[in-house]
Each structure stands twice: as structure tokens, then as C-alpha cells.
Coordinates of C-alpha atoms and ligand atoms in Angstrom, one line a residue:
M492 CA 9.6 12.7 27.7
Y493 CA 11.8 14.6 24.8
L494 CA 12.9 13.1 22.0
D495 CA 15.1 14.7 19.4
T496 CA 12.6 12.9 16.8
I497 CA 9.7 10.7 17.3
I498 CA 8.6 8.3 14.3
I499 CA 5.2 7.0 14.4
G500 CA 4.7 3.2 13.3
A501 CA 7.5 0.3 13.0
G502 CA 6.7 -1.2 9.8
F503 CA 9.0 -1.1 6.8
S504 CA 9.4 2.8 6.8
G505 CA 9.7 3.4 10.5
L506 CA 12.4 1.0 11.3
Y507 CA 14.6 2.2 8.7
Q508 CA 14.0 5.6 10.1
L509 CA 14.6 4.6 13.2
H510 CA 18.3 3.3 12.3
K511 CA 18.9 6.4 10.2
C512 CA 17.9 8.8 13.3
R513 CA 19.2 7.1 15.9
D514 CA 22.5 5.3 14.5
Q515 CA 23.5 7.8 11.7
L516 CA 22.6 11.3 13.0
S517 CA 22.7 10.7 16.3
L518 CA 19.4 11.7 17.2
K519 CA 17.3 10.9 20.2
T520 CA 15.0 8.8 18.6
L521 CA 11.7 7.2 19.5
V522 CA 9.3 4.7 17.6
I523 CA 5.9 4.7 18.9
E524 CA 3.5 1.7 17.6
E525 CA 0.3 0.9 18.1
G526 CA 0.4 -2.9 17.5
K527 CA 2.0 -5.1 19.7
E528 CA 4.6 -6.4 17.7
V529 CA 6.7 -4.5 14.5
G530 CA 5.4 -5.1 11.1
G531 CA 3.0 -2.0 10.0
T532 CA 0.8 -3.6 7.1
W533 CA 2.5 -6.8 7.4
Y534 CA 1.5 -7.0 11.4
W535 CA -2.1 -6.4 11.0
N536 CA -3.1 -8.0 7.9
K537 CA -2.7 -11.8 9.1
Y538 CA -5.5 -12.6 6.7
P539 CA -5.9 -16.0 5.2
G540 CA -3.7 -16.3 2.2
S541 CA -2.0 -12.9 2.8
R542 CA 1.2 -12.7 0.6
C543 CA 3.1 -9.6 -1.1
D544 CA 2.5 -9.6 -4.6
T545 CA 5.7 -8.1 -5.3
E546 CA 8.8 -10.6 -5.4
S547 CA 10.5 -11.3 -2.4
H548 CA 14.0 -10.8 -3.5
I549 CA 12.8 -7.1 -3.9
Y550 CA 10.7 -6.7 -1.5
C551 CA 13.0 -5.9 1.2
Y552 CA 15.3 -3.4 2.6
T553 CA 18.4 -2.8 -0.2
F554 CA 20.2 -0.2 2.1
S555 CA 22.3 -2.6 3.7
E556 CA 24.4 -5.3 1.6
K557 CA 25.0 -7.8 5.0
I558 CA 21.0 -7.8 5.7
Y559 CA 20.2 -8.2 1.7
K560 CA 22.6 -11.1 1.4
N561 CA 22.4 -12.7 4.8
W562 CA 18.2 -13.4 4.9
K563 CA 17.0 -16.4 2.6
W564 CA 13.7 -16.1 1.2
K565 CA 11.4 -18.9 0.5
E566 CA 9.1 -18.2 -2.0
R567 CA 8.4 -16.1 -5.3
Y568 CA 6.5 -14.1 -3.3
P569 CA 6.7 -13.8 0.6
K570 CA 3.7 -15.0 2.8
Q571 CA 2.7 -12.4 5.5
K572 CA 4.4 -14.5 8.2
E573 CA 7.9 -14.6 6.3
I574 CA 7.5 -10.8 5.7
L575 CA 7.3 -10.5 9.5
S576 CA 10.1 -12.7 10.6
Y577 CA 11.9 -11.2 8.2
L578 CA 11.8 -7.5 9.8
K579 CA 12.1 -8.9 13.3
Y580 CA 15.4 -10.2 11.8
V581 CA 16.1 -6.7 10.7
V582 CA 15.3 -5.6 14.1
K583 CA 17.6 -8.0 16.0
K584 CA 20.4 -7.3 13.8
L585 CA 20.0 -3.5 14.2
K586 CA 19.4 -3.4 17.8
L587 CA 15.7 -1.1 17.0
R588 CA 13.3 -2.8 19.9
K589 CA 14.9 -1.1 22.5
N590 CA 13.6 2.0 21.1
I591 CA 10.6 1.3 20.2
I592 CA 7.3 1.4 22.4
F593 CA 4.5 -0.8 21.9
N594 CA 0.4 -1.1 22.0
N595 CA 0.6 3.0 22.1
K596 CA -1.7 4.7 19.5
V597 CA -1.0 8.4 18.5
I598 CA -4.4 9.9 19.3
S599 CA -3.4 13.5 18.6
A600 CA -0.2 15.7 17.8
E601 CA -0.1 19.5 18.2
Y602 CA 2.6 21.9 17.5
L603 CA 3.8 24.3 20.2
D604 CA 4.8 27.1 18.0
K605 CA 6.4 29.1 21.1
K606 CA 8.3 26.2 22.0
K607 CA 8.7 25.1 18.2
I608 CA 8.2 21.5 19.3
W609 CA 5.4 18.8 18.7
K610 CA 3.3 17.4 21.7
L611 CA 1.9 13.7 21.4
K612 CA -0.5 11.7 23.6
T613 CA -1.6 8.2 23.0
N614 CA -4.3 6.3 24.0
K615 CA -2.7 5.1 26.8
K616 CA -2.1 8.7 28.3
K617 CA 1.5 9.0 27.5
V618 CA 2.9 12.4 26.5
F619 CA 5.7 12.9 24.9
L620 CA 7.4 16.0 23.1
C621 CA 9.9 15.7 20.3
K622 CA 11.8 18.2 17.9
Y623 CA 10.7 16.3 14.3
L624 CA 7.8 14.5 14.1
I625 CA 7.9 11.6 11.4
S626 CA 4.6 9.5 10.3
A627 CA 5.7 6.1 9.3
V628 CA 2.1 4.8 9.4
G629 CA 1.8 3.7 5.8
S630 CA -0.7 4.3 3.3
L631 CA -2.9 1.6 3.9
S632 CA -3.5 1.4 7.4
A633 CA -6.5 3.0 8.1
A634 CA -9.5 0.3 7.3
N635 CA -12.7 1.1 5.5
V636 CA -15.4 -0.9 6.8
P637 CA -18.3 0.2 5.0
N638 CA -21.6 1.6 7.1
I639 CA -23.9 -0.6 6.2
K640 CA -27.4 -0.9 8.2
G641 CA -27.6 -3.3 11.3
I642 CA -23.9 -4.3 11.4
K643 CA -24.1 -4.1 15.4
N644 CA -26.6 -6.5 15.4
F645 CA -25.4 -9.1 13.9
K646 CA -24.6 -12.3 16.0
G647 CA -21.6 -13.6 14.4
E648 CA -18.2 -12.2 14.2
W649 CA -16.7 -10.1 11.4
Y650 CA -13.3 -9.1 10.6
H651 CA -11.2 -6.8 8.1
S652 CA -8.8 -8.2 6.3
G653 CA -6.5 -4.7 7.4
R654 CA -7.5 -5.6 11.2
W655 CA -7.1 -9.2 11.1
P656 CA -7.0 -10.3 15.1
D657 CA -4.4 -12.3 16.4
K658 CA -6.3 -15.4 17.3
K659 CA -6.7 -18.4 14.9
I660 CA -9.9 -18.6 12.8
N661 CA -11.8 -21.3 11.9
F662 CA -13.6 -21.7 9.0
K663 CA -14.8 -25.2 8.8
N664 CA -18.4 -26.2 8.1
Q665 CA -19.3 -22.3 8.3
K666 CA -21.2 -20.3 6.1
I667 CA -19.0 -17.1 5.4
A668 CA -19.7 -14.1 3.3
Q669 CA -16.7 -11.7 1.7
I670 CA -17.7 -8.3 0.5
G671 CA -14.6 -6.7 -1.7
T672 CA -12.5 -8.2 -4.6
G673 CA -9.6 -5.9 -4.6
S674 CA -6.0 -7.3 -3.9
S675 CA -7.0 -8.9 -0.2
G676 CA -10.6 -10.2 -1.0
I677 CA -8.8 -11.9 -4.5
Q678 CA -6.1 -13.8 -2.0
I679 CA -8.5 -14.3 1.0
A680 CA -11.2 -16.3 -1.2
P681 CA -9.4 -19.4 -2.3
V682 CA -8.4 -20.2 0.8
V683 CA -11.6 -19.8 2.8
A684 CA -13.4 -21.7 -0.2
K685 CA -11.3 -25.0 0.7
S686 CA -12.6 -25.3 4.3
A687 CA -15.9 -23.1 4.4
K688 CA -18.9 -24.9 4.4
S689 CA -20.0 -22.1 1.8
L690 CA -18.2 -18.9 0.7
V691 CA -20.4 -16.1 -0.9
V692 CA -18.5 -13.3 -2.4
F693 CA -20.0 -10.1 -2.6
Q694 CA -18.5 -8.2 -5.6
R695 CA -19.5 -4.7 -6.0
T696 CA -16.7 -3.9 -9.5
P697 CA -15.1 -7.3 -11.4
N698 CA -11.4 -7.0 -11.0
Y699 CA -8.4 -7.9 -13.4
S700 CA -6.5 -10.4 -12.0
V701 CA -3.1 -12.1 -13.4
P702 CA -1.7 -15.0 -11.9
A703 CA 0.7 -14.8 -9.5
R704 CA 2.4 -18.4 -10.5
N705 CA 4.1 -18.4 -6.7
R706 CA 6.5 -21.0 -6.7
K707 CA 9.6 -22.1 -4.0
L708 CA 12.4 -20.2 -5.0
T709 CA 15.4 -22.5 -6.4
K710 CA 19.2 -22.4 -4.7
T711 CA 20.5 -21.1 -8.1
F712 CA 17.9 -18.3 -7.9
I713 CA 18.3 -17.5 -4.4
K714 CA 22.3 -17.8 -5.0
N715 CA 22.4 -14.9 -8.1
T716 CA 20.1 -12.4 -6.7
K717 CA 23.2 -12.7 -3.6
K718 CA 25.6 -12.1 -6.5
K719 CA 24.2 -9.7 -8.2
Y720 CA 22.9 -7.6 -5.2
F721 CA 24.3 -4.4 -6.4
Q722 CA 22.8 -4.8 -9.7
I723 CA 19.7 -5.3 -8.1
K724 CA 19.6 -2.5 -6.0
N725 CA 20.3 -0.3 -8.9
L726 CA 17.7 -1.3 -11.2
L727 CA 15.2 -0.7 -8.5
T728 CA 15.6 2.9 -8.7
K729 CA 15.8 2.9 -12.4
T730 CA 12.4 1.3 -13.2
P731 CA 9.0 3.5 -12.9
G732 CA 7.4 1.6 -10.0
G733 CA 11.0 0.5 -8.1
H734 CA 10.4 -3.3 -9.7
A735 CA 13.1 -5.4 -10.9
F736 CA 11.2 -5.6 -14.5
H737 CA 11.6 -2.9 -17.6
F738 CA 8.8 -2.6 -19.3
S739 CA 8.9 -3.5 -23.0
K740 CA 9.8 -0.2 -25.5
K741 CA 7.6 -2.0 -28.2
S742 CA 4.1 -0.8 -28.7
I743 CA 1.3 -3.7 -28.8
F744 CA 0.9 -2.5 -32.5
E745 CA 4.3 -3.2 -33.7
F746 CA 2.9 -6.7 -34.1
N747 CA 0.3 -9.1 -35.8
K748 CA -2.3 -10.8 -33.9
S749 CA -0.6 -13.8 -33.6
Q750 CA 2.8 -12.4 -32.3
R751 CA 0.8 -10.2 -29.8
L752 CA -1.0 -13.4 -28.7
D753 CA 2.4 -15.1 -28.1
I754 CA 3.5 -12.4 -26.1
L755 CA 0.8 -11.6 -24.2
D756 CA 0.8 -16.2 -23.7
N757 CA 3.9 -16.1 -22.3
A758 CA 3.6 -13.1 -20.1
W759 CA 0.3 -14.9 -18.6
L760 CA 2.6 -18.0 -18.7
N761 CA 5.0 -16.1 -16.2
G762 CA 2.5 -14.0 -14.2
G763 CA 3.1 -11.5 -12.0
L764 CA 2.8 -7.7 -12.1
S765 CA 5.0 -7.5 -14.8
F766 CA 2.3 -9.0 -17.1
R767 CA 1.6 -5.3 -18.0
A768 CA 4.9 -4.6 -19.0
C769 CA 4.8 -6.7 -21.7
F770 CA 4.1 -3.9 -24.6
S771 CA 5.5 -0.2 -24.2
D772 CA 1.3 0.8 -24.3
I773 CA -0.8 -1.2 -21.8
T774 CA -0.7 1.4 -19.3
K775 CA -0.7 4.4 -21.4
K776 CA -2.9 3.9 -24.2
L777 CA -6.3 2.9 -24.4
N778 CA -6.4 1.1 -27.5
A779 CA -3.3 -1.2 -26.4
N780 CA -4.9 -1.4 -23.4
K781 CA -8.4 -2.6 -24.8
I782 CA -6.4 -6.1 -26.2
V783 CA -5.3 -6.9 -23.3
S784 CA -8.2 -6.0 -21.2
N785 CA -10.2 -8.7 -23.7
Y786 CA -7.5 -10.9 -23.3
I787 CA -7.8 -11.3 -19.8
K788 CA -11.7 -11.1 -19.9
E789 CA -10.9 -14.4 -22.5
K790 CA -8.6 -16.1 -20.1
I791 CA -11.4 -16.0 -17.0
I792 CA -14.3 -16.8 -19.4
N793 CA -12.1 -20.0 -20.6
I794 CA -11.8 -20.8 -16.4
V795 CA -15.2 -20.1 -14.8
K796 CA -17.4 -23.0 -16.1
D797 CA -20.9 -21.1 -15.5
K798 CA -21.3 -18.6 -18.3
E799 CA -23.3 -16.3 -16.6
V800 CA -20.8 -16.3 -13.2
A801 CA -18.3 -15.6 -15.7
K802 CA -20.2 -12.7 -17.2
Q803 CA -20.4 -11.1 -14.0
L804 CA -16.8 -11.6 -13.5
T805 CA -15.8 -9.7 -16.7
D806 CA -18.4 -7.1 -17.0
F807 CA -15.5 -4.6 -16.6
E808 CA -16.0 -1.3 -16.3
H809 CA -12.8 0.4 -16.3
P810 CA -9.3 -0.3 -18.6
F811 CA -6.5 -2.8 -16.8
T812 CA -4.3 -1.1 -14.3
S813 CA -6.4 1.7 -14.0
K814 CA -7.3 0.5 -10.6
R815 CA -4.8 -1.3 -8.3
P816 CA -3.8 -4.9 -11.2
T817 CA -4.2 -7.8 -8.5
L818 CA -2.5 -11.2 -8.7
N819 CA -4.2 -14.5 -8.1
T820 CA -4.0 -17.8 -7.1
D821 CA -6.6 -20.1 -8.5
Y822 CA -9.1 -17.3 -7.2
F823 CA -11.6 -17.6 -10.5
E824 CA -11.2 -21.4 -10.0
I825 CA -13.2 -21.1 -6.6
F826 CA -16.3 -20.2 -8.5
N827 CA -16.4 -24.0 -10.2
R828 CA -17.0 -25.6 -6.5
K829 CA -19.9 -26.3 -5.4
N830 CA -19.4 -24.4 -2.0
V831 CA -18.8 -20.9 -3.4
R832 CA -21.3 -18.2 -5.2
L833 CA -20.8 -14.8 -6.7
I834 CA -23.6 -12.2 -5.9
N835 CA -23.0 -8.9 -8.0
L836 CA -23.9 -6.4 -5.8
K837 CA -24.9 -4.3 -8.6
K838 CA -28.2 -6.2 -9.6
N839 CA -28.6 -7.2 -6.1
P840 CA -27.3 -4.8 -3.3
I841 CA -26.9 -5.4 0.1
I842 CA -29.8 -3.6 2.0
K843 CA -28.9 -4.5 5.9
I844 CA -26.7 -7.2 8.0
T845 CA -29.4 -8.8 10.2
K846 CA -28.6 -10.7 13.4
N847 CA -27.9 -13.9 11.2
G848 CA -26.6 -12.8 8.0
I849 CA -27.1 -10.3 5.1
K850 CA -30.6 -9.1 3.4
T851 CA -29.9 -8.3 -0.1
K852 CA -32.6 -7.0 -2.3
N853 CA -33.4 -10.4 -3.4
E854 CA -32.8 -12.4 -0.4
E855 CA -32.1 -13.1 2.7
L856 CA -28.6 -15.2 3.6
K857 CA -27.4 -16.9 7.1
F858 CA -24.0 -16.5 7.5
D859 CA -21.9 -17.3 10.5
K860 CA -18.6 -14.7 9.8
I861 CA -18.5 -12.1 8.0
I862 CA -15.1 -10.7 6.2
F863 CA -15.0 -7.1 5.2
A864 CA -12.0 -6.8 2.6
T865 CA -13.3 -3.7 1.7
G866 CA -10.3 -1.9 1.3
Y867 CA -8.7 1.5 2.9
D868 CA -9.0 5.2 3.4
A869 CA -6.1 5.5 1.4
L870 CA -3.1 7.7 1.9
S871 CA -4.6 10.7 3.7
G872 CA -6.3 8.2 6.0
P873 CA -4.1 7.3 8.3
I874 CA -2.2 11.0 8.8
L875 CA -5.5 12.4 9.3
S876 CA -6.2 9.7 12.2
L877 CA -3.3 11.1 13.8
N878 CA -5.2 14.6 14.7
L879 CA -2.2 16.9 13.9
T880 CA -2.6 20.6 14.9
G881 CA -0.1 22.8 13.4
K882 CA 0.7 26.1 13.9
K883 CA -1.9 29.0 14.7
N884 CA -3.7 26.2 15.9
I885 CA -4.9 24.9 11.9
K886 CA -6.3 21.5 11.8
L887 CA -4.9 19.2 9.3
K888 CA -8.4 18.2 8.7
N889 CA -9.5 21.8 7.7
Y890 CA -5.9 22.0 5.8
W891 CA -6.8 19.5 4.0
K892 CA -10.6 19.3 3.3
N893 CA -10.4 20.0 -0.2
G894 CA -7.6 17.1 -0.3
P895 CA -4.2 16.4 0.7
K896 CA -1.5 19.2 0.0
T897 CA 2.5 18.4 0.5
Y898 CA 5.2 19.4 -0.8
L899 CA 6.8 16.5 -2.7
G900 CA 4.6 14.4 -0.7
L901 CA 7.2 14.6 2.4
M902 CA 5.7 17.9 4.4
I903 CA 2.7 20.0 4.8
P904 CA 2.7 24.0 5.0
N905 CA 2.2 24.9 8.7
F906 CA 2.9 21.9 9.9
P907 CA 6.8 22.4 10.9
N908 CA 9.1 19.5 11.5
F909 CA 6.9 17.0 10.1
F910 CA 7.8 14.6 8.0
I911 CA 5.9 11.8 6.3
I912 CA 7.4 8.7 4.8
S913 CA 4.9 7.3 1.9
G914 CA 2.0 9.8 2.2
P915 CA -0.5 11.8 -0.1
G916 CA 1.8 13.5 -3.0
S917 CA 4.7 10.4 -3.2
P918 CA 4.6 7.8 -5.2
S919 CA 3.9 5.2 -2.7
V920 CA 1.2 3.1 -3.4
L921 CA 2.3 3.4 -7.3
T922 CA 5.5 1.4 -6.5
N923 CA 7.0 -1.7 -4.7
V924 CA 6.8 0.0 -1.3
P925 CA 10.1 -0.5 0.2
A926 CA 12.0 1.0 -2.9
Q927 CA 10.0 4.2 -2.2
I928 CA 10.3 3.8 1.3
Q929 CA 14.4 3.8 1.0
Q930 CA 14.3 6.8 -1.0
H931 CA 12.0 8.8 1.1
V932 CA 13.8 7.7 4.6
E933 CA 17.4 8.9 2.8
W934 CA 16.1 12.1 1.7
I935 CA 14.6 12.9 4.7
S936 CA 18.0 11.9 6.8
D937 CA 19.6 14.0 4.8
F938 CA 17.6 17.0 5.2
I939 CA 17.7 16.5 9.3
K940 CA 21.5 16.0 9.0
Y941 CA 21.1 19.5 6.8
L942 CA 18.8 20.9 9.5
E943 CA 20.8 20.4 12.6
K944 CA 24.6 21.4 10.7
I945 CA 23.2 24.7 10.1
K946 CA 21.2 25.0 13.4
S947 CA 17.6 25.0 12.0
I948 CA 14.7 25.7 14.5
S949 CA 11.8 24.8 12.3
V950 CA 11.2 24.3 8.6
E951 CA 8.5 24.0 6.7
P952 CA 7.5 24.0 3.2
E953 CA 6.4 27.0 1.2
S954 CA 2.3 27.3 0.7
K955 CA 2.7 27.9 -3.0
E956 CA 5.0 25.1 -3.1
A957 CA 2.5 22.4 -2.1
K958 CA -0.2 24.2 -4.3
N959 CA 2.1 23.7 -7.2
W960 CA 2.4 19.9 -6.1
V961 CA -0.6 19.0 -6.1
K962 CA -1.3 20.7 -9.8
K963 CA 1.3 19.1 -11.0
I964 CA -0.5 15.2 -9.8
T965 CA -3.6 16.5 -10.9
S966 CA -2.1 17.4 -14.1
L967 CA -0.1 14.4 -14.3
A968 CA -2.7 12.2 -13.6
S969 CA -5.1 13.5 -16.0
K970 CA -3.3 12.7 -18.9
S971 CA -3.4 8.7 -17.6
L972 CA -5.6 6.0 -18.0
F973 CA -5.4 6.6 -13.9
M974 CA -8.9 8.5 -14.1
K975 CA -10.3 6.3 -16.6
A976 CA -11.8 4.2 -14.0
K977 CA -15.2 5.4 -12.7
N978 CA -14.3 4.9 -9.1
S979 CA -11.0 4.2 -7.8
W980 CA -9.6 4.6 -4.1
Y981 CA -6.0 6.6 -5.9
K982 CA -9.0 9.3 -6.1
G983 CA -10.9 9.1 -3.2
D984 CA -13.8 7.6 -4.8
N985 CA -14.4 4.6 -1.8
I986 CA -14.7 6.8 1.2
P987 CA -18.1 8.8 1.2
G988 CA -17.3 12.6 1.6
K989 CA -13.4 12.2 0.4
P990 CA -12.3 14.8 -1.3
K991 CA -11.9 13.4 -5.4
I992 CA -8.9 14.3 -6.0
F993 CA -6.0 11.9 -7.6
I994 CA -3.6 11.7 -4.5
P995 CA -0.3 9.8 -5.2
Y996 CA 2.6 10.9 -7.5
P997 CA 1.5 9.2 -10.7
A998 CA 4.8 9.7 -13.2
G999 CA 7.2 7.1 -11.7
L1000 CA 9.7 6.6 -9.2
P1001 CA 13.1 7.5 -11.1
Q1002 CA 11.9 11.4 -12.3
Y1003 CA 10.7 11.7 -8.4
R1004 CA 13.6 10.4 -7.0
E1005 CA 15.2 13.3 -9.6
I1006 CA 13.1 16.1 -8.3
C1007 CA 14.0 15.5 -4.5
N1008 CA 17.6 15.2 -5.3
K1009 CA 17.2 18.3 -7.3
V1010 CA 15.6 20.4 -4.6
R1011 CA 18.3 18.4 -2.1
K1012 CA 21.2 20.3 -4.6
K1013 CA 19.1 23.8 -4.7
M1014 CA 20.0 23.6 -0.6
Y1015 CA 16.4 22.6 0.0
K1016 CA 14.3 25.4 -2.5
G1017 CA 10.9 25.7 -1.3
F1018 CA 11.4 25.0 1.9
C1019 CA 11.2 27.9 4.8
I1020 CA 13.8 27.2 7.5
N1021 CA 13.8 29.1 10.4
L1022 CA 17.2 29.2 11.8
R1023 CA 16.4 32.0 14.8
Ligands
N01_2128 O1 -8.7 -2.8 -1.1 P1 -9.2 -2.4 -2.1 P2 -7.5 -4.4 -0.9 N1 -20.0 -2.5 -0.1 O2 -9.8 -1.2 -2.1 C1 -14.9 -3.4 -2.4 C2 -2.7 -3.3 -0.9 N2 -2.3 -4.7 -0.8 O3 -7.5 -4.3 0.9 O4 -13.9 -1.7 -6.4 C3 -18.9 -3.5 -1.4 O5 -8.4 -2.9 -3.5 C4 -14.3 -2.6 -3.4 O6 -15.5 -2.4 -4.6 P3 -15.0 -1.5 -5.7 C5 -2.6 -3.2 -2.6 O7 -2.2 -2.1 -2.7 C6 -1.3 -5.4 -1.6 O8 -8.1 -5.4 -1.0 O9 -14.7 -0.1 -5.3 N3 -18.0 -3.5 -1.7 C7 -13.3 -3.8 -3.8 O10 -14.0 -4.5 -4.5 C8 -3.9 -3.0 -2.7 O11 -4.9 -2.0 -3.7 C9 -1.6 -6.9 -1.2 O12 -16.3 -1.3 -6.4 C10 -17.0 -2.6 -1.5 C11 -12.7 -4.3 -2.3 O13 -13.8 -3.8 -1.7 C12 -4.5 -2.3 -1.7 O14 -3.8 -2.8 -0.7 C13 -2.6 -7.3 -0.6 C14 -17.3 -1.5 -0.5 C15 -11.6 -3.0 -1.8 O15 -10.7 -3.2 -2.6 C16 -6.0 -2.1 -0.8 O16 -6.5 -3.8 -1.1 C17 -3.4 -6.9 -0.2 C18 -18.9 -1.8 -0.2 N4 -19.4 -0.6 0.7 C19 -3.6 -5.4 -0.3 N5 -16.8 -0.8 -0.2 C20 -0.5 -7.7 -2.1 O17 0.7 -7.3 -2.0 C21 -15.4 -1.0 -0.9 N6 -15.7 -2.4 -1.2 C22 -0.7 -9.2 -2.5

């Protein structure tokens, strides 16, 4: 089947891109989706306690006033199920379903240079041809299940948070192991602890976490967000992370100790990702960061009664925010329960998984189920899993062997007419993702509109532009606190053999948007457009 545009993935980005291509550019468009429903991340991440940690009134599309105003969020942070319902609602309103095929995983995509088209194959042996290929596979969709010896022998069930099965899983009276304490693990453990007979949390690196302070939204709040639709939409283009909060303009050092404490206490009580914005320099200066890191440490120590466990939970190796900040609801509190235990993998590493459980250096434990909350092969992983072959038979896995090379995070030299939404080299995971996605979709759509107008056959960025873009990101990151984290998935440390390079664009959405706008204004300078 030949189409003008194929979009891979039916999450936030794929759905909006479909609407743009089909309804505004009048292109014959198809979305190919691996899952059996729309939702992307929010289809797969059905794990217990799954909820977004960006606030619901901004974790949504803002491109349509009508859609924004007609949807009513229930809580401060939306549950996975609620986000899925929201996306299904958007699909219905925009009549998108008829242009999506489900249960098809793209297993390869090859650029046919002579014909200037892409040829895609799916795991259901379907073949598609298209002019424009758009990746909307997300940044965090390639699950990382660590290669632990013996996993195949385990006779219980095991799950990864990002590939959670559809069926209902019962933890009641079960012995559960959870490996990983990132954003997902910190959400899962409190829910599982409530019903499991026992829960053992295997922690490799202690993680900072700030209270989420979730709550039901009041009618007044909901009314106000609708009233302020244009203001909110505008605000999301102005803040570095596309969130609805501004960073304070004042350094922590402009305040005395007691004033600092008041400000931190207020931010802690308010909870949420805005905690890091209560002073201008928490995310920028190590000395300011240290004060706040210690504040969080104290808070955790005050919650956890067993002093040894509290110590293991707060033996931080990295500055706060140098790895993805996490929010929690009663995570540290679970370590006061009799049925929850923490194992510090630095002291007591896993040797192997056995038929009945997990053997560590010091002991052998029996488990009925194992939960892997071990994260993702972030940003580049999902694109590489498409098995792309570009011009002159260039394989993406070879072209990216020293790290992902993109221009603006949007296109790759030698891979013509292939666009990426929220991929390596874009602000993506460092932002409120729907805000970034909309910027990308709109920029890509404008570009395709222009290409069609001038009767372009193919387009790709110049190699030197991609080289410079990677250089720019590396240079920006080197000046940031992100590089102070010994191990972080932002720089590929979590995946054995992955090139160690900072992957997302770290200077914020407004600056990134400005760069993209400038390129558009200069008639897409840096891209080679083939008109023949
Ligand atoms: O994954 P992570 P995640 N043995 O990579 C550990 C988004 N998200 O799924 O820190 C033992 O953060 C690893 O340890 P270490 C959000 O952007 C958002 O939790 O590498 N442990 C870490 O503790 C987030 O950042 C939301 O030493 C191993 C954990 O597993 C991103 O997704 C919710 C290990 C992985 O943490 C990823 O979060 C969920 C091994 N071999 C996710 N390998 C919300 O909006 C890894 N670990 C709320």
C-alpha cells in the first residue's frame, strides 16, 4: 500500500501528527501502532500506581481550545487510565481511528533511493510504501530488562513496568521482588506494599524524591484553567520545561538560613516538580544544589524509622535533578511497614535469578513475582529498534555507533524524508512532553507543507549540521549539573555498550523553539532539498 505519510506510533505525538498531516495538509496518512489500542507510553505503562507526574491541566494538548475546554481532569496528576481515556476522547473527536492500524510492529524500514520512497515491513508481514516517514515511537518505549543470569529459569511471573500485561495481576499474599527505584519504581512500591505478603525493593542507586501531593481538583480550579486557556497555552511556551511554573529569579544565597528553610518548607508542602524552581540556582550551581540535596535527605531521614534503612535510602551519589527528579506518594513511608524490606545492591548485589527467586551475594530469597522497574534504552533505543536503512544502504545502527546524530533532533543525514518527534537531540525527556511534542509536530508539518509546495522529492539535513548539533548539545551539557551524575540514562550509562554521550537538548524549550523557528525563517537552512 502506498501512502504520502506513515507515522509510527499512536501516542500523544502520532495522534496529533496524524491530525496535522491528514486534516491540514491533506496527505494520505496512516499510523502503524504495535499495541492494540492508542496511547503509546500510556498504553504500555499500566503498572500499579501509574500516574503522570506533570499536572493534568498541562499534560494534554493545547492546540485545540475546544478539546482543552471540553475535557475535565479529575486529579492534580492524571492516572494512566485517565490519560488513556483522554487520548481515546481526542481520537473520537478528531475521527482518527480509521487511519490507524493496530497490532503491527514495524520491524524494518528501508529507503529506496531510486524511487525516493520508504518501504516498511511489520511483524504481521505487511508491507507499506510512503514518501514521508515520521517516527512517533516516543523516547521511553524500549524497555530495559537487565540481562541477569538465570532469568529464564524463574518459575514465577515477571513484568517490566513499561510493558505491563493487560491482565489483572494479583499481589495479595504474594512475595514480590521489585528491582529499580526510578520514577516508575517509586510509584509501584507503595501500591504493591499494600497488598503483597512481602515486598523486597532492590535499590542500586538511592534516588531523591519529592512529595507529589496529589489531590482531587476543585470545581473552581477546573473552571479557572478553562478560563485561562490562552494564558496557559502561552505560558507553556515560555518556561524551560514547558511546565506551568516559573523558576524563582532569586538565588538561595540571597536568603538567610531561616528564610531558606521557610521557602523550602513551603515548596515541599506544595509538592510536585516545581519544588526545584523555588530558587534560581538549585539546578545550576553545585553549592546551591547541595543545600537542597541535604534538605531532602533530612526529610527522608525523618520519615524512615530504621536509621540504617534511612541511611541506605539517602546515601546519594549525585546532585538533586542531575538525574530525572521523581515524585512520590508515601514511598519512603513504606519502609516503616513490616512487610517491606530494602536491599542495597551496592552492598549485596544480585548473583542470579533462580527457579524460586533471587540469589544475592549474602542470601537466597524466594519470590512469587519479580517486577522490573529498570527503565529504558532511552531516546535512541526506540528509533534503532525500527531497523532503518537509509541512502546507499547505510544502516542507522552503524551511522549512530558513536551516539545518535541528528539535526535539531528532527532529522538524520542520509535518512531522507524521515522525521523524528521527541527523539535524541531534542528537549523531549527534559520537558513536559506534550508541550514539546506539539512544537515538533507543528514544525514538521510546516516543513512538509513547504516541501510539498516547492515540489520537493526528498530532504535531509547536511552532515555538518548534525555534527555541529551534537557538538552544541555536548558543550551545553558539559556546563550543566547533568554531567555530575555518575550514571544516568540521559547519557546512556544504563545500557551496556551504549555510547556515553548526553542525548537530549539541555537548554530548554524556549531556546530550542527559537532555534527551530530561525531555521524555518531562513527557508530551512541546513537542509538539502532535492527538487529533481
Ligand atoms: O526508569 P529509570 P523509570 N540492576 O531509568 C535501576 C519517565 N517516567 O522507568 O539509578 C538493578 O529512571 C536504576 O538504578 P540506577 C521519566 O522520564 C515518568 O523509573 O541506574 N537496578 C533505577 O533505579 C523517568 O525518568 C513517570 O543505579 C537497575 C531504575 O532501575 C523515565 O520514564 C513515571 C538495573 C530505573 O529507573 C524512566 O523511569 C514513570 C540493574 N541491572 C516513568 N538497571 C511519571 O510521569 C536499572 N536499574 C510519573
